[in-house]
Each structure stands twice: as structure tokens, then as C-alpha cells.
PDB file of C-alpha atoms in Angstrom:
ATOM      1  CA  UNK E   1      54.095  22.919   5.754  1.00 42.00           C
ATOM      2  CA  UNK E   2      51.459  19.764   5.146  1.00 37.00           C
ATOM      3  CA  UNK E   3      49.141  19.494   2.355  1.00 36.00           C
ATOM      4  CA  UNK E   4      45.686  17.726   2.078  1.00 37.00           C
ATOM      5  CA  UNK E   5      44.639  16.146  -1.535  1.00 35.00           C
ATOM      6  CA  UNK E   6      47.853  16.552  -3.325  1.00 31.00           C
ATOM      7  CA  UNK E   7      48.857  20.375  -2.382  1.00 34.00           C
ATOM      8  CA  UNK E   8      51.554  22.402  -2.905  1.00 33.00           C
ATOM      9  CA  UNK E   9      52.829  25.338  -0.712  1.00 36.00           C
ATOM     10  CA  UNK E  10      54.488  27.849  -2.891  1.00 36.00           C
ATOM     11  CA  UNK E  11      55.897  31.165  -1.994  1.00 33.00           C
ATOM     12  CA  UNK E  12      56.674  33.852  -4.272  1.00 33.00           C
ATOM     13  CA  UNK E  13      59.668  36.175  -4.179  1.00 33.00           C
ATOM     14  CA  UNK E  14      58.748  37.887  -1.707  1.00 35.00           C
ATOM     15  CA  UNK E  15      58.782  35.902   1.415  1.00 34.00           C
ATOM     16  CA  UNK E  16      61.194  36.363   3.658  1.00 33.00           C
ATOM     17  CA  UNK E  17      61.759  33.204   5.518  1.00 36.00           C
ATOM     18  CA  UNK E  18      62.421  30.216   3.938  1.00 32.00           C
ATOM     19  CA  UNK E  19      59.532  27.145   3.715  1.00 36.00           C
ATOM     20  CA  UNK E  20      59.349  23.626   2.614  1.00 39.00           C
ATOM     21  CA  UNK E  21      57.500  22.860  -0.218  1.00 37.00           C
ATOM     22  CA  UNK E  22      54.647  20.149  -0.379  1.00 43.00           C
ATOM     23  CA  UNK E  23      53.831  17.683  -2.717  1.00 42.00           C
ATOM     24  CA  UNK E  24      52.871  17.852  -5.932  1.00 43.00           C
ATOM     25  CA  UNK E  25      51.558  20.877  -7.737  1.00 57.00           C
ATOM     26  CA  UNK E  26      47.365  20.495  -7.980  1.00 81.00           C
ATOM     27  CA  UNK E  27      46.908  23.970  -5.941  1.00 88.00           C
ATOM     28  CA  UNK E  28      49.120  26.583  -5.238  1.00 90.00           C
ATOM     29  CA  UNK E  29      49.509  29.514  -2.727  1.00 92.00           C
ATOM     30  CA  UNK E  30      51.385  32.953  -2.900  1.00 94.00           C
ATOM     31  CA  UNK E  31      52.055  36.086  -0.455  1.00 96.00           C
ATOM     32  CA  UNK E  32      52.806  38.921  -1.486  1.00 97.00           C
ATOM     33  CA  UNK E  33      53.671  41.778   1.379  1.00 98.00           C
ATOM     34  CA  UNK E  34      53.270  45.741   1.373  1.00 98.00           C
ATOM     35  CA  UNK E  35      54.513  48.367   3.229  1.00 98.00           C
ATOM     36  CA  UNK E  36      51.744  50.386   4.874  1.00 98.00           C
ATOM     37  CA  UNK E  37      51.734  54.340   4.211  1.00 98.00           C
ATOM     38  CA  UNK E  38      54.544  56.393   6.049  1.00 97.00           C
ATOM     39  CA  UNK E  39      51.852  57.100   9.301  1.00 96.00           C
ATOM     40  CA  UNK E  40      51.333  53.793   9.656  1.00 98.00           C
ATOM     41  CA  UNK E  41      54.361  51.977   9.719  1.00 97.00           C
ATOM     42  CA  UNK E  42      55.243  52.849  13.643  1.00 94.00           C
ATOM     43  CA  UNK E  43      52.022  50.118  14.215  1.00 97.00           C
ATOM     44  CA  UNK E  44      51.699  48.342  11.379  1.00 98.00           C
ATOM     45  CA  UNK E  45      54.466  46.058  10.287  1.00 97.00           C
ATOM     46  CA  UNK E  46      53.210  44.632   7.053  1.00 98.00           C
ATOM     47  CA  UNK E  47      49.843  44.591   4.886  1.00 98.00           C
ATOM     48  CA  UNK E  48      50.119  40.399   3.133  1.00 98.00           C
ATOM     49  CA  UNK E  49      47.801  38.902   0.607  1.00 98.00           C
ATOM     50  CA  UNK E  50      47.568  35.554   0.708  1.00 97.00           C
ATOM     51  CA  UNK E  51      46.228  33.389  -2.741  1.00 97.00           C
ATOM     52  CA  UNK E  52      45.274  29.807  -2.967  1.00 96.00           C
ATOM     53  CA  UNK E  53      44.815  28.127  -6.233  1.00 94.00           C
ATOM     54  CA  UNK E  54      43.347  24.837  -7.102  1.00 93.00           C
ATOM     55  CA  UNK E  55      41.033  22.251  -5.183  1.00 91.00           C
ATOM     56  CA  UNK E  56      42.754  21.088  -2.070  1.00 90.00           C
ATOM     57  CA  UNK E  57      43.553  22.233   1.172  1.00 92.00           C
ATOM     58  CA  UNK E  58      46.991  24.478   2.021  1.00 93.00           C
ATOM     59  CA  UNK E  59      48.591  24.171   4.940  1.00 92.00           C
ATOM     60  CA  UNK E  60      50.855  26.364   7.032  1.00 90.00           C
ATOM     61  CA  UNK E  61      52.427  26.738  10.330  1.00 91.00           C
ATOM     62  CA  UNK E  62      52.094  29.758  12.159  1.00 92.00           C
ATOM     63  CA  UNK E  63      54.874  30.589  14.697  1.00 90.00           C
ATOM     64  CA  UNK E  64      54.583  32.547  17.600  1.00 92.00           C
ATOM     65  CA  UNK E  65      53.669  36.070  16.733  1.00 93.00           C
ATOM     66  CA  UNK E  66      52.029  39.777  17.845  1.00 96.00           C
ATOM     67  CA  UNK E  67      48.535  40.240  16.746  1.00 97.00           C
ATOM     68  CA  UNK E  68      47.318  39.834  12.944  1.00 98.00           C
ATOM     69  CA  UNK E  69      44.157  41.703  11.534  1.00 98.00           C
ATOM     70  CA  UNK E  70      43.060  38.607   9.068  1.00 98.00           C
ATOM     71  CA  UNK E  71      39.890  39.384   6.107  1.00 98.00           C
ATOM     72  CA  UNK E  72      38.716  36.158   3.887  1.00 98.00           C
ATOM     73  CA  UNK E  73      37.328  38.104   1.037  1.00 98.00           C
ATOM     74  CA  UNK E  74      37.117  34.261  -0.353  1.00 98.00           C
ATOM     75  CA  UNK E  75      37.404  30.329  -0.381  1.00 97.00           C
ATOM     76  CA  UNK E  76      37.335  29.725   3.626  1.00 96.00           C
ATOM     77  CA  UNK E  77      40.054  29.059   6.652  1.00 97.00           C
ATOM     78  CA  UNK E  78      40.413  26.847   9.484  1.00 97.00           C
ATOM     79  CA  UNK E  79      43.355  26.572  12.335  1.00 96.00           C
ATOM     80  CA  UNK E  80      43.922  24.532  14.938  1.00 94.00           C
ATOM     81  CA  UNK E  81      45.968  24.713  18.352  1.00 92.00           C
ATOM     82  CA  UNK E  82      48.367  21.550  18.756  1.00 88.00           C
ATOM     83  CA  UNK E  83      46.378  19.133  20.365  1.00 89.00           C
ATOM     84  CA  UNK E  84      43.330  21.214  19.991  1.00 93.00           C
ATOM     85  CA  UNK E  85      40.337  20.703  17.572  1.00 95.00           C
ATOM     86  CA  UNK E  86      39.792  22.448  14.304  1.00 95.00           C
ATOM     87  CA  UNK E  87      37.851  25.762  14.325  1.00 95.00           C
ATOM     88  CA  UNK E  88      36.662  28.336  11.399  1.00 96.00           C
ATOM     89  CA  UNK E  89      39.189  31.223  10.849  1.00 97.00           C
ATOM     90  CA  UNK E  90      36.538  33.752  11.095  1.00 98.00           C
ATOM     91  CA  UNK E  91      35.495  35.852   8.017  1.00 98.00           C
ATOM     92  CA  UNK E  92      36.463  39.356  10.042  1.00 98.00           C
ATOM     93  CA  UNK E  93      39.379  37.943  11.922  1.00 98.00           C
ATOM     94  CA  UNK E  94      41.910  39.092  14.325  1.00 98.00           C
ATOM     95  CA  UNK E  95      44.577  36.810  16.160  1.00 97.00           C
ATOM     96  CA  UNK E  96      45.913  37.991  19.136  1.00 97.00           C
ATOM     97  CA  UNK E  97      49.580  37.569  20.686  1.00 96.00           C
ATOM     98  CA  UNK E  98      50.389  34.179  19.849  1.00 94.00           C
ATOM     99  CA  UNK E  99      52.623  32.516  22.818  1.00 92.00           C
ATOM    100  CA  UNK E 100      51.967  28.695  20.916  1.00 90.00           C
ATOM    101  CA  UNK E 101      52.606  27.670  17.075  1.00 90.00           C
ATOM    102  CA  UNK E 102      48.817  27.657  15.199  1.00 93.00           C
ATOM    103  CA  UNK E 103      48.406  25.279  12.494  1.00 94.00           C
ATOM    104  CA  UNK E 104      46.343  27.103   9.641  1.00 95.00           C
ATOM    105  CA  UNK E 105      44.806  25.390   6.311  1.00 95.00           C
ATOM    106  CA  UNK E 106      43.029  27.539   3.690  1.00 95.00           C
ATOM    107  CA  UNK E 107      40.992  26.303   0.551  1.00 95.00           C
ATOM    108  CA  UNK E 108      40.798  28.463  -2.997  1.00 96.00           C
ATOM    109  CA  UNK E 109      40.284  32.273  -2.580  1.00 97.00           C
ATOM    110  CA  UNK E 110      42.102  35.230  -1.026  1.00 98.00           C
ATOM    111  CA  UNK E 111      42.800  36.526   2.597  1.00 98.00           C
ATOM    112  CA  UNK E 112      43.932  40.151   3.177  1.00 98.00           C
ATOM    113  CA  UNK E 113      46.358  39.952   6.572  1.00 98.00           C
ATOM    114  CA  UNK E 114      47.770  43.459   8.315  1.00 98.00           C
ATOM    115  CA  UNK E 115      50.910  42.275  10.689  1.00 98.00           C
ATOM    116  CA  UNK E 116      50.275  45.177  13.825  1.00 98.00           C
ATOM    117  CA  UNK E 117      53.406  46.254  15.529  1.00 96.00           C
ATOM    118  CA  UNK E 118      53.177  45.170  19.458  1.00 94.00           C
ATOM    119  CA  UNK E 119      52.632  49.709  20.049  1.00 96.00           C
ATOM    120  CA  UNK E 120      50.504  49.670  17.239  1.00 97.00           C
ATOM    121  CA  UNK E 121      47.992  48.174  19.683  1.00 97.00           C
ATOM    122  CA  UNK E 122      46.695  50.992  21.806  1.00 97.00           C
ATOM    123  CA  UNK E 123      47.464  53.450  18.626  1.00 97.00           C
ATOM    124  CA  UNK E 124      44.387  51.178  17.011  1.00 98.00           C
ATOM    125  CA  UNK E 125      42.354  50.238  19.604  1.00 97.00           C
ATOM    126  CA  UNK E 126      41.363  50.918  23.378  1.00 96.00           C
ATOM    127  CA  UNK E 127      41.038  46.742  24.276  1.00 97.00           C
ATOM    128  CA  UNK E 128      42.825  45.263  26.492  1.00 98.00           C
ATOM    129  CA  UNK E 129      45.551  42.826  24.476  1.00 97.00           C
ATOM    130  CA  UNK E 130      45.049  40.231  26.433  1.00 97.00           C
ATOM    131  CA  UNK E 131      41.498  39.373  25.819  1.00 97.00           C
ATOM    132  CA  UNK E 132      42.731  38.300  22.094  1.00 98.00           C
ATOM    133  CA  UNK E 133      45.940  36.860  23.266  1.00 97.00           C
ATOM    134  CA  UNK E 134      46.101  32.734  21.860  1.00 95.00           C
ATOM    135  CA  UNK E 135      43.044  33.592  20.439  1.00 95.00           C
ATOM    136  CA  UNK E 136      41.007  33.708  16.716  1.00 97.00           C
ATOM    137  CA  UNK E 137      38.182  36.552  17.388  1.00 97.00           C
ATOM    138  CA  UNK E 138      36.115  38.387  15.155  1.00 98.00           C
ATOM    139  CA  UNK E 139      37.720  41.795  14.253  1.00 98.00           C
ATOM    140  CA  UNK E 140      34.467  43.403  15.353  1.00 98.00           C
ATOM    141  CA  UNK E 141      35.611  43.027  18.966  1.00 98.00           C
ATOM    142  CA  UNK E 142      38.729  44.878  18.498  1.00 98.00           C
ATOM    143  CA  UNK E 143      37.202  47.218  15.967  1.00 98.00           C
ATOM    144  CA  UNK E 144      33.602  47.825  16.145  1.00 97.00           C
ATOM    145  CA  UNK E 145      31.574  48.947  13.498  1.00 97.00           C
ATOM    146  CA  UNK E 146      35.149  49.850  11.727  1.00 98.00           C
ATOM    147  CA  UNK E 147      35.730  45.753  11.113  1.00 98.00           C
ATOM    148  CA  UNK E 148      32.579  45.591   8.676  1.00 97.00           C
ATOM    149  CA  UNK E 149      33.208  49.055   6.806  1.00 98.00           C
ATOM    150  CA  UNK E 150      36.757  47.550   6.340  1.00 98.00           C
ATOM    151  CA  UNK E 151      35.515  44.402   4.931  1.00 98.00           C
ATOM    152  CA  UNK E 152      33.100  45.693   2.630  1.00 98.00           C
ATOM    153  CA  UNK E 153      35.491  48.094   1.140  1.00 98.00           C
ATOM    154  CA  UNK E 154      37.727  45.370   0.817  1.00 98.00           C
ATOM    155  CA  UNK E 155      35.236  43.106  -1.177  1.00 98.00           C
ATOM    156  CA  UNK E 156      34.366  45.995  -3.362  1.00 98.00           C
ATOM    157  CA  UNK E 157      38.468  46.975  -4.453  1.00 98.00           C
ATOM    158  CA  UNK E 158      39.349  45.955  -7.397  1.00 96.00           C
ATOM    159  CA  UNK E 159      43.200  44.692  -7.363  1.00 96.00           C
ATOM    160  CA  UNK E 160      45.837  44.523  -5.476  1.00 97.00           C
ATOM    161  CA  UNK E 161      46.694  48.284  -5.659  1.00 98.00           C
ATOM    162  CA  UNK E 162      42.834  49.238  -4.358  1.00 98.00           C
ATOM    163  CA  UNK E 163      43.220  46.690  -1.638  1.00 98.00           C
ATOM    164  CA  UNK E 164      46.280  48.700  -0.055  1.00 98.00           C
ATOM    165  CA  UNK E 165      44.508  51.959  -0.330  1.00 98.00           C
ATOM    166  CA  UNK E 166      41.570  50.387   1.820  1.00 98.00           C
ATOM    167  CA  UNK E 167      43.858  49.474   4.465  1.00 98.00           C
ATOM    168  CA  UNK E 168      45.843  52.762   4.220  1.00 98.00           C
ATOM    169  CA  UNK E 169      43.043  55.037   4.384  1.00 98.00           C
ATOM    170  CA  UNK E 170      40.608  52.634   6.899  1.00 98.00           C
ATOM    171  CA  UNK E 171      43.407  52.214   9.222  1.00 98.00           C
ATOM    172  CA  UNK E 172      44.577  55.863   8.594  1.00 98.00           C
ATOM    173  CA  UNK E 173      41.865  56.887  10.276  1.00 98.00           C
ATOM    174  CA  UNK E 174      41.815  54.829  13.448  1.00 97.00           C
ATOM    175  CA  UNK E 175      45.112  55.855  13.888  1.00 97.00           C
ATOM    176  CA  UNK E 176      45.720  57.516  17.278  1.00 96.00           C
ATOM    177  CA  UNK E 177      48.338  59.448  19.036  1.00 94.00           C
ATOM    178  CA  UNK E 178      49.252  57.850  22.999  1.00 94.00           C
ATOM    179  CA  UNK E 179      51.383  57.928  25.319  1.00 93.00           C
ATOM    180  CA  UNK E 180      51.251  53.986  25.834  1.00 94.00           C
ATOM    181  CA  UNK E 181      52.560  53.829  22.177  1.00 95.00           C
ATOM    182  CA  UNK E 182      55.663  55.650  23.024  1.00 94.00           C
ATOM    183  CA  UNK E 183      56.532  53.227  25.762  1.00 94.00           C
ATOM    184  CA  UNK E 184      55.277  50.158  24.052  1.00 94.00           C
ATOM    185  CA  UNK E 185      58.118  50.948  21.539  1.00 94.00           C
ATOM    186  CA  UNK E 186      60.753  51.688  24.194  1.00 93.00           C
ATOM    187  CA  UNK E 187      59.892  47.922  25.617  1.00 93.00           C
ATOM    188  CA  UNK E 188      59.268  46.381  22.528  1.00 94.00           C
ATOM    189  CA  UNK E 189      63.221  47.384  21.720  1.00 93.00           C
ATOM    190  CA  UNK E 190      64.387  45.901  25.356  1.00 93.00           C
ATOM    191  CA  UNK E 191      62.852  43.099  24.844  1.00 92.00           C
ATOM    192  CA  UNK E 192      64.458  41.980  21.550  1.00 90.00           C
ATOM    193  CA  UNK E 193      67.676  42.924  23.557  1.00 92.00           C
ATOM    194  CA  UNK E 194      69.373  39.383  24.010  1.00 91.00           C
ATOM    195  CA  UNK E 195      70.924  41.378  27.226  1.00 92.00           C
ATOM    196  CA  UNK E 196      67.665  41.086  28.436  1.00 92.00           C
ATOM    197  CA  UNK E 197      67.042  37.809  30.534  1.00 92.00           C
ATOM    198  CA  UNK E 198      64.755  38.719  34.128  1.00 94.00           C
ATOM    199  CA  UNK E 199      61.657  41.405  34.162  1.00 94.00           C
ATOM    200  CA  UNK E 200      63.912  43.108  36.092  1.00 94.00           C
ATOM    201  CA  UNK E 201      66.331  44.056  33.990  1.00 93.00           C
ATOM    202  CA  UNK E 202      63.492  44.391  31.364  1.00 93.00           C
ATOM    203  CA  UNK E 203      61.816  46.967  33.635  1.00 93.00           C
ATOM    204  CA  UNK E 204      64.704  48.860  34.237  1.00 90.00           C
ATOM    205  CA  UNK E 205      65.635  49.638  30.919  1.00 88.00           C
ATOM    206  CA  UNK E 206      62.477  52.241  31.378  1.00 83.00           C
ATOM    207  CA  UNK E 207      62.261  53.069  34.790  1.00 86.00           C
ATOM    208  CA  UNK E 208      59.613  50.783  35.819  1.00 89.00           C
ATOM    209  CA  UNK E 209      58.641  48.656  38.517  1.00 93.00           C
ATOM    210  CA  UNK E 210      58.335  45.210  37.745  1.00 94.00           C
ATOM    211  CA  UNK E 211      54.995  45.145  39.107  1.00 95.00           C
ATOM    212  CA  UNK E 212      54.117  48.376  36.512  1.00 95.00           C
ATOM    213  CA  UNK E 213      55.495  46.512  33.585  1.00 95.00           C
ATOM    214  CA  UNK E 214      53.533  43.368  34.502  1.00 96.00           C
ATOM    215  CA  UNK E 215      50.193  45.759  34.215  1.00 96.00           C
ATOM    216  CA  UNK E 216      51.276  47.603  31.200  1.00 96.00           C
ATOM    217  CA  UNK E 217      52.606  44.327  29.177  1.00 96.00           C
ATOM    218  CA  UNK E 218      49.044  42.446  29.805  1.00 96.00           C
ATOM    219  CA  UNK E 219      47.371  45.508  28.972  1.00 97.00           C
ATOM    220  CA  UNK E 220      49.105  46.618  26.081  1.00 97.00           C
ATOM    221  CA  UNK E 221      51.677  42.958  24.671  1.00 97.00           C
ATOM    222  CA  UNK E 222      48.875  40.521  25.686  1.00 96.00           C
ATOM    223  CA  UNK E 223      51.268  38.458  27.944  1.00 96.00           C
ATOM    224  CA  UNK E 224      52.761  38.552  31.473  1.00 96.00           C
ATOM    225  CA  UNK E 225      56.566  39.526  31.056  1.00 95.00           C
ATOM    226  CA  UNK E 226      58.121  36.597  32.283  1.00 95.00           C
ATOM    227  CA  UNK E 227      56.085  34.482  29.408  1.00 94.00           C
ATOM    228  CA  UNK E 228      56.869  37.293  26.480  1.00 94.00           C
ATOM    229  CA  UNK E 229      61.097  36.988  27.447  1.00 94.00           C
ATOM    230  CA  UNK E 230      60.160  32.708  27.239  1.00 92.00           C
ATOM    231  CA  UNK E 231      58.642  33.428  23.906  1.00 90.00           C
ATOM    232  CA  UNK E 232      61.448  35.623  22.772  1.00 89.00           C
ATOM    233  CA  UNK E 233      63.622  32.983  23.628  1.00 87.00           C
ATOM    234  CA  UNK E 234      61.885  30.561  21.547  1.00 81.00           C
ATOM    235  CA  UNK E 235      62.054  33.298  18.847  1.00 81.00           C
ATOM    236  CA  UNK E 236      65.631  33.348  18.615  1.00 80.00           C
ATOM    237  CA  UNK E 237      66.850  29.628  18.721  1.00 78.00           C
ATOM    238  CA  UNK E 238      63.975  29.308  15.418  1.00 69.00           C
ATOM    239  CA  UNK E 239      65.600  32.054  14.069  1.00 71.00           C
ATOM    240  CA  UNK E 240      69.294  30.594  14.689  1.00 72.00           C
ATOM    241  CA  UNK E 241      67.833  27.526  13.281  1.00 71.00           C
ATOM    242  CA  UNK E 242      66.930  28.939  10.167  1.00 68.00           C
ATOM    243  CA  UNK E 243      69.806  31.441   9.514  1.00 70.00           C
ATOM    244  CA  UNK E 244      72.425  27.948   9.968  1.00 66.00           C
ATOM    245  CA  UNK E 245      73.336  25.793   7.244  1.00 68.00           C
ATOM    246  CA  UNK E 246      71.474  22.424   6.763  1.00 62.00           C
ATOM    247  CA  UNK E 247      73.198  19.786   8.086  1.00 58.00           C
ATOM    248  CA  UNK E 248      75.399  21.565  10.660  1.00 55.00           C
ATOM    249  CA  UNK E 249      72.616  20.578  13.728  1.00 50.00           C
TER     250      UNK E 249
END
């Protein structure tokens, strides 16, 4: 993490991985995660808010990820590509599949973020994944009409508590039952299967073709499989990194 005029990154209890902190202590930011109700956890991993406090800028460095439904109910965000200019986090957001790190910098206020499951996609919405896929969108492409009900609710709640029922009961009631679900999980599994090194032996751990698997993980991951079992390779050596002991690579 990087700060801008004299910030400081600061997690609360409840994150799980690990981050450095930034200089000193003019503004501050938490997250704070929540489950989603019982139907929703099969496509929703995590509801997160995030809160900055104080004047400057926070910054944070978003790894490689599945798609993120992102609301600015205040202050204002901005992320950047490496290498790429600066652009608004929109107010409504959604992130697709990430396949590159996003650098992400957020001034006083709060953001509401719901973490989707890779077969939570088609359960939620009938776009193709990889229109969003290494991009920032506005939710209302994904969503529809749903994205502004869900942000006006949102800005009326009033606490944390009334913020999770908004989700629960907006997302609730997108939720769909499909097939594609059912096999997104079954190749969502393989995938995190270190066993798992060609789309071949990805495909055949559900009885696909490679050529249906290429279809169906565009349509429904975002990303051709050979660049998803790259990515997941990626995933795992930062994950080795941060599980071993400073000092010992």
C-alpha cells in the first residue's frame, strides 16, 4: 500500500490477509466483511465496507480477482492499470475478472463492495463476463434498472446492519436458479486443483471439450482458459509468498 499527503492504511480485525501499513496516521481506512444470507452465499463470497478517515488520499493494491459489485455512497475513488492513466471508480461500479493487479486510491467517505463467486455470475445476471473482464463499468450494465434501486436504498440505510439487509434482500431477489451455475461451480473447483495444469485436463474433469470450455469460461469466468490456469498460477506463488516467513525468500 502507498499513501498521498501523509496517509495511513489501517485494517481492522477483520482482514484476512496481511498489509503494510503507510506512513503516519492523518487518515485512516477500515474493512469490515459480512457473510451474505444463507441463499446467497453459493454466488456471493463476501459483502465489505470500506471507511476512509481524514484528508488525504488511501491507497491500495488490488490483486487479481473475480468480479466485485463496488457502491461509493461517499468521498470519491479512482484506479489505475499499471502503466495506464488514472480514471474515476464509478459511483455504481462493477469490476469485472481481473487478470492484472489495479491500483485503487479513495478519499474520505464509504464504499459498499459485494465479492461475487465466479457461478454467482449467470445466477445474477444474463451478460456475457467478458464484456466487464479488466474492466471498471457502471453497475447499470450488468444490472439495469436494479443498480440505481440498489444504490438509493443503500444511501437511505442507516448503519451497518441496514446496509446488509439492502444487499440481502436486493440481491435476494435477482437471484436465479441455472444450469450454468451448477457447472461454473464444478470448474471453479478444478481449477483451484493444483493437479490442474493444460485445458485439457481442466476440461476433462467435466466431460467437456476443450473447445466447449473455451465458450463457457468467456461466457460465464470472463477469460479464455489457458489465461484463467496463468492467473491461478500467479494466485498461488502470492499466496505462498504470503503464508512464508519474512526473510526466508
Amino acid at each position: 500500500c502507498r499513501s498521498e499527503g501523509r496517509t495511513k492504511f489501517a485494517y481492522d480485525a477483520n482482514m484476512a490477509a496481511k498489509l503494510d501499513q503507510i506512513d503516519a496516521a492523518t487518515t485512516t481506512a477500515s474493512v469490515t466483511y459480512h457473510l451474505p444470507a444463507e441463499p446467497l452465499r453459493e454466488a456471493v463470497t463476501t459483502y465489505y465496507l470500506v471507511k476512509v478517515t481524514g484528508p488525504g488520499t488511501v491507497w491500495d493494491q488490488i490483486f487479481p480477482e473475480w468480479p466485485n459489485f463496488r457502491i461509493i455512497l461517499s468521498g470519491g475513488w479512482e484506479a489505475n492499470f499499471p502503466g495506464e492513466p488514472r480514471q474515476p471508480v464509478p459511483k455504481v461500479g462493477i469490476s469485472g475478472a481481473l487478470e492484472r493487479a489495479l491500483w485503487a486510491g479513495g478519499s474520505e467517505g464509504v464504499m459498499v463492495g459485494v465479492g461475487l463467486m465466479p457461478q454467482g455470475w449467470p445466477r445474477l445476471t444474463e451478460r456475457p463476463a467478458n464484456q466487464f473482464t479488466d474492466r471498471l463499468a457502471p453497475l447499470s450494465e450488468a444490472l439495469g434498472s436494479v443498480a440505481d434501486e440498489l444504490y438509493a436504498r443503500l444511501k437511505a440505510a442507516d448503519g451497518d446492519a441496514a446496509i446488509y439487509a439492502v444487499l440481502d434482500e436486493v440481491l435476494g431477489a435477482l437471484l436465479t436458479e441455472r444450469p450454468e451455475a451448477g457447472l461454473g461451480a464444478q470448474a471453479h473447483a478444478a481449477l483451484q486443483d493444483p493437479q490442474v495444469q493444460t485445458v485439457a485436463d481442466w476440461a476433462g474433469r467435466f466431460g467437456l471439450s476443450s473447445r466447449q470450455l473455451e465458450r463457457f469460461s468467456q461466457r460465464y469466468f470472463g477469460l479464455p482458459p489457458k489465461r484463467l490456469l496463468r492467473r491461478q498460477r500467479l494466485l498461488r506463488t502470492l499466496a505462498a509468498m504470503r503464508e512464508t516467513p519474512e526473510g526466508t525468500w
